[in-house]
XYZ file of C-alpha atoms in Angstrom:
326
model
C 112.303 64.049 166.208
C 111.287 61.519 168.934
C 113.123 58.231 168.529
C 111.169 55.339 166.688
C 112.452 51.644 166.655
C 113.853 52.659 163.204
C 117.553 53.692 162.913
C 119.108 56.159 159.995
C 122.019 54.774 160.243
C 121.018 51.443 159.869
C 118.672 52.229 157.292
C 121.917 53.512 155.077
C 123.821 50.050 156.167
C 120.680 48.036 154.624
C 121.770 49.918 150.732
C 124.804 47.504 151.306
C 122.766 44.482 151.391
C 119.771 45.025 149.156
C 120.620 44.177 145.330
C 120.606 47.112 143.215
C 118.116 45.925 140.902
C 115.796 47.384 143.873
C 117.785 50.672 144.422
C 117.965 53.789 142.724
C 114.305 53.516 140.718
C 112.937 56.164 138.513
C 112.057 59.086 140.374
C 110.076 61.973 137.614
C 107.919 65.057 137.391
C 105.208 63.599 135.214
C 103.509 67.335 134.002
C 101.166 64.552 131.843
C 99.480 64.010 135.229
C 99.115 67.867 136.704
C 96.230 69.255 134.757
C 94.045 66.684 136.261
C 95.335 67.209 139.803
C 95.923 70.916 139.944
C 99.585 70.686 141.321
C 102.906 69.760 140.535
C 103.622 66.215 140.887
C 106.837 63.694 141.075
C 106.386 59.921 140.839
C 108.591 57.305 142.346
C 108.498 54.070 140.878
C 108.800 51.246 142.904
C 107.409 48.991 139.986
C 110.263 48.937 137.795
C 112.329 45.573 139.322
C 111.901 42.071 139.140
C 108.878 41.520 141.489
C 107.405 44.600 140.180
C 106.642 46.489 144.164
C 109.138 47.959 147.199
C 108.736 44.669 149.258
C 112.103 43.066 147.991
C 114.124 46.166 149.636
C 112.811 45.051 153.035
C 113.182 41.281 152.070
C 116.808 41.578 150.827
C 117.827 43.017 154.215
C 115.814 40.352 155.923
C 117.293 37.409 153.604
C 120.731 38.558 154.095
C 120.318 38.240 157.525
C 119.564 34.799 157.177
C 122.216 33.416 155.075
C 124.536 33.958 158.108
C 122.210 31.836 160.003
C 122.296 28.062 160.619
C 118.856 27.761 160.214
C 117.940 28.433 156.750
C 113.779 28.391 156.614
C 111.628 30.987 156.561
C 107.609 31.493 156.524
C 105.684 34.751 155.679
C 102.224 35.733 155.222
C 101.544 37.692 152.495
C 98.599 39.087 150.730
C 100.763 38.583 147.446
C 103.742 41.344 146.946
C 106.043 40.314 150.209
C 105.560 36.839 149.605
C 107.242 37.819 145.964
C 110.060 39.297 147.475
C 110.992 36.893 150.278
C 111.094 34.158 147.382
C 113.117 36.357 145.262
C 115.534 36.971 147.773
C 115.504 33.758 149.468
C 116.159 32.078 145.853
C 119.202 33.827 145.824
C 120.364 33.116 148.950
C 119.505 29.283 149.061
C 116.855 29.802 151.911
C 113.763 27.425 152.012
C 110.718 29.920 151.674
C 107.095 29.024 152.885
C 104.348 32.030 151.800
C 101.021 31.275 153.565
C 97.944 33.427 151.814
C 94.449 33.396 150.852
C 93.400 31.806 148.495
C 91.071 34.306 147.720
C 94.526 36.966 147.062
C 95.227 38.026 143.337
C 96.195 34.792 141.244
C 98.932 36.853 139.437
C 100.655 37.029 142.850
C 100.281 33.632 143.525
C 101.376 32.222 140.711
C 104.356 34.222 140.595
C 105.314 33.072 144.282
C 104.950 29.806 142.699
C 107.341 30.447 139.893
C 109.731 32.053 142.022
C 110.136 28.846 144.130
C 108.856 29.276 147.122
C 106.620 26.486 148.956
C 102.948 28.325 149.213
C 99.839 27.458 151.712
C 96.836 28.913 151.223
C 93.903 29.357 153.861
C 90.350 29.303 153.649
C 90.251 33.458 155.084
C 91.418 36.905 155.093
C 95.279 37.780 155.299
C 94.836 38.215 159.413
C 93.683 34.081 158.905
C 97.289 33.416 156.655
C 98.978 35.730 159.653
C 98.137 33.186 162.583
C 98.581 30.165 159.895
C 102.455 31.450 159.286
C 102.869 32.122 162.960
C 101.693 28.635 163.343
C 103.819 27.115 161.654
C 106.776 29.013 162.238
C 106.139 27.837 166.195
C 105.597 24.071 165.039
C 108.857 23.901 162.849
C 110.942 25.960 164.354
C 112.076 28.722 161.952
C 111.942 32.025 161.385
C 108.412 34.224 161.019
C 108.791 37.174 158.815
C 106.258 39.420 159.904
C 105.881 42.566 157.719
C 105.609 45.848 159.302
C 106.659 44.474 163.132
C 110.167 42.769 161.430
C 112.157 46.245 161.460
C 114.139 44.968 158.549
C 111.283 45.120 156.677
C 110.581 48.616 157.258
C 113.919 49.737 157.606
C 114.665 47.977 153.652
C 111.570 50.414 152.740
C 112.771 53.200 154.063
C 115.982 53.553 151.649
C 113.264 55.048 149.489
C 113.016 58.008 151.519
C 116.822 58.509 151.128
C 116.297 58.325 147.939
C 113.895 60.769 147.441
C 115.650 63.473 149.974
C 118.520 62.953 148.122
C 117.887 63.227 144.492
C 114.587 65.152 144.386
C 114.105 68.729 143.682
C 112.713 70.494 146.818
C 109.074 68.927 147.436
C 106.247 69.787 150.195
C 104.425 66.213 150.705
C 104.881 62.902 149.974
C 102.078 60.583 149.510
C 102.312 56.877 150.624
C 100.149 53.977 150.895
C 99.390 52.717 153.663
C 98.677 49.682 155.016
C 100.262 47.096 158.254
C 102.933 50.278 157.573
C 106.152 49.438 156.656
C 106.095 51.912 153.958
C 104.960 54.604 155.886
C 107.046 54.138 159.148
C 110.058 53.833 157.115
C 109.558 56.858 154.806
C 108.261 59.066 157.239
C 111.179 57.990 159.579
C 113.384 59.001 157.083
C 111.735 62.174 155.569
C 111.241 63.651 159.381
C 115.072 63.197 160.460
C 116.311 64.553 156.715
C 113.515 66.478 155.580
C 111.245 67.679 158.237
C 109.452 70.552 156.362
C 108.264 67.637 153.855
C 104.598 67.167 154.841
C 104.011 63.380 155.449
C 100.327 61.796 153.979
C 99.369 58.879 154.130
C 96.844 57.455 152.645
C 93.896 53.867 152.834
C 91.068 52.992 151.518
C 87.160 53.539 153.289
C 86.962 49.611 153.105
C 90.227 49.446 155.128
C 90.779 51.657 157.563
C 92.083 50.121 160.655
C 95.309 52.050 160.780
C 94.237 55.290 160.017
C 91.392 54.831 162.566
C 94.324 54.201 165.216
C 96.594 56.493 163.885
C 93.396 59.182 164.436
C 92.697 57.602 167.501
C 96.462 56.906 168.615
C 95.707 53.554 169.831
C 95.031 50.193 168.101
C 91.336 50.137 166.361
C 90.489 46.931 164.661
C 87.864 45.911 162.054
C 85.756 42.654 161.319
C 86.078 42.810 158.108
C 87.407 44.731 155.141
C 85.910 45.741 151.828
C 88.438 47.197 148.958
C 90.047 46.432 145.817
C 93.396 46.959 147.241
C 94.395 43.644 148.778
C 97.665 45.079 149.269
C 96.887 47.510 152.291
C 93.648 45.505 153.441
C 94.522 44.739 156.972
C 92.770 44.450 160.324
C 94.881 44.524 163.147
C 97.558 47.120 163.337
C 100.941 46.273 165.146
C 101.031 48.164 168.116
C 104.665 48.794 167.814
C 104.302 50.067 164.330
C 101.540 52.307 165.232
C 103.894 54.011 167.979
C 106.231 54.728 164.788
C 103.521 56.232 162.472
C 102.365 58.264 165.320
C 105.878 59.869 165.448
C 106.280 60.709 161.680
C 103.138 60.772 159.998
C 101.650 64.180 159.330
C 98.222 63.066 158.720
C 96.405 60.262 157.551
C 93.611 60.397 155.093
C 90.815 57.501 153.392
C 89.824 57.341 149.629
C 86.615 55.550 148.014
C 87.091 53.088 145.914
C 86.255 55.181 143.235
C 88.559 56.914 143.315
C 91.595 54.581 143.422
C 90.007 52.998 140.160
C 90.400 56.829 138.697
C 93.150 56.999 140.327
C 94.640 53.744 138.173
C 93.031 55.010 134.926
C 94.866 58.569 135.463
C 97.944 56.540 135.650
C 97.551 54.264 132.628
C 96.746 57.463 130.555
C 98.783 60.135 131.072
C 101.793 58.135 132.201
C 101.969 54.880 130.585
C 101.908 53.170 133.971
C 99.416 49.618 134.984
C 99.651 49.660 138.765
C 98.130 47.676 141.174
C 95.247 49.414 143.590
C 97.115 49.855 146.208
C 99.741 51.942 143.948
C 97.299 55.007 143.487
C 96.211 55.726 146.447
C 98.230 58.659 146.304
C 96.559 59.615 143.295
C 93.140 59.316 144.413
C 94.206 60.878 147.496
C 94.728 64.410 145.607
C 91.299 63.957 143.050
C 89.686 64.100 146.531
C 90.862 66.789 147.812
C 92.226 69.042 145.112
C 92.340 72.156 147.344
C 94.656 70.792 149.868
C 97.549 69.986 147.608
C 96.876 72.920 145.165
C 99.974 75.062 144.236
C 102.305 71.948 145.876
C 105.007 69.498 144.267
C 103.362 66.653 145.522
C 105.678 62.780 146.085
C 103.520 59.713 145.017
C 105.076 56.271 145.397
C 104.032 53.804 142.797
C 104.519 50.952 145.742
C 103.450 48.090 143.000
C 101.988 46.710 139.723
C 101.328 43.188 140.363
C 97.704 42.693 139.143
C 95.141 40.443 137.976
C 94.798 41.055 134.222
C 91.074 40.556 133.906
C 90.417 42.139 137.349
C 92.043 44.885 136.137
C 90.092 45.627 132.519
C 86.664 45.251 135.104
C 87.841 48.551 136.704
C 89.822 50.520 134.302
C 87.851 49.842 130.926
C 89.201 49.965 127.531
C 87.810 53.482 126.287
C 89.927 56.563 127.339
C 90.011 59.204 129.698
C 88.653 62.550 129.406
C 89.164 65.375 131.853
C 88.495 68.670 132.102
């Protein structure tokens, strides 16, 4: 495999660092879900730790990093799940956290950033508005700008997923992740390609967000004005140019899903495996109920990347009554 900024080697140092609260999470064949998709498939669930998505594996590297540092402040945007994280980690680690978001983002997140400490800012725009805001202020005071998806620690704490799942999972054919500024998906694929090349690598974004799979297609950076999707978590417009250069090198393909079919996605989820995820968490999901062909006759990887989600926005899209496929 060509050589991306990511490194296995330090990818198996960041385990050392990130608490194991975040390590080692459930990882299942749920047969509940494979009548309704046509193929075999494993979930891994990322939702099952204190801030409830994968962000805290790349924040725990990044934090731990920091305690060894004079300088002890730190500023990240976040549409909701890395802001979370840094707080969680920086809590422990007595750094001074600063989350800068919309104020438009999920109030569930927010308040939870809240709760967990960290000072929060929020701006009258999009996430790409909260980006130059934390940038901003990381140039006025001085301190350090975690910037998902560039910051290789944040990809790099993401990527101990994809040992885990070449390591403890029964042989698979694809994996499934969600993507979005593409942390997740660098450091997966990164780690599924040098361990695991036969393992086909998806991943996947909404219609109403597709600036990275538009550049991935296009293998060069392709922006959008605006976006238009339920999942706040991957709803970026301007890839990383760095971080495209690393999907390019591990990413099989990349696909887009309508929105209604993450929301069927999400209801498959709730009923035949117990789980409430966020949007962004089902992409996977939706993914395969558009395309059943493709991944018929396949044991098919889907990362449950998060759960954190407004209540109320959540009974609008899933309903109350249940289910019924064919």
């Amino acid at each position: 495999m060509q050589e991306t900024r990511l490194d296995t080697a330090r990818i198996r140092a960041a385990r050392r660092v990130i608490d194991p609260v975040f390590l080692d999470t459930p990882l299942y064949r749920c047969e509940a879900l494979e009548p309704g998709l046509g193929c075999t498939v494993s979930i891994k669930l990322e939702t099952a730790n204190p801030v409830r998505s994968f962000k805290a594996r790349g924040t725990e590297v990044v934090a731990s990093l920091l305690a060894d540092h004079a300088s002890r402040a730190v500023v990240c945007a976040s549409a909701g799940n890395l802001g979370q994280a840094l707080a969680w980690s920086g809590r422990g680690r007595g750094l001074d956290v600063t989350v800068v978001a919309s104020r438009f983002a999920t109030r569930a997140k927010l308040d939870r950033i809240r709760a967990l400490g960290a000072g929060l800012e929020l701006v009258d725009g999009d996430h790409e508005l909260a980006r130059e805001r934390a940038a901003a202020i990381a140039r006025y005071d001085g301190i350090r700008l975690v910037e998902d998806s560039l910051d290789i620690e944040t990809c790099e704490g993401a990527a101990t997923i994809g040992l885990e799942l070449v390591g403890t999972a029964p042989s698979f054919d694809t994996v499934l992740i969600a993507l979005g500024g593409g942390a997740l998906a660098t450091g997966v694929g990164h780690v599924v390609k040098a361990l695991a090349p036969q393992v086909e690598v998806i991943c996947v974004q909404p219609l109403g967000a597709p600036a990275m799979t538009h550049s991935w297609r296009r293998r060069r950076v392709v922006t959008t004005d605006s976006t238009d999707t339920i999942a706040d978590g991957v709803a970026g417009r301007h890839p990383i140019p760095a971080v495209l250069d690393d999907l390019l090198l591990v990413a099989d393909d990349a696909v887009l899903v309508q929105e209604a079919s993450i929301i069927a996605g999400m209801r498959m989820l709730l009923d035949h495996a117990g789980l409430v995820v966020e949007p962004s968490a089902a992409l996977g999901i939706a993914a395969i109920l558009e395309d059943r062909d493709r991944f018929a006759g396949r044991h098919v990887v889907t990362i449950v990347c998060g759960s954190n989600v407004d209540v109320d926005a959540y009974h609008r899209w899933v309903g109350a009554a249940p289910l019924h496929t064919s």
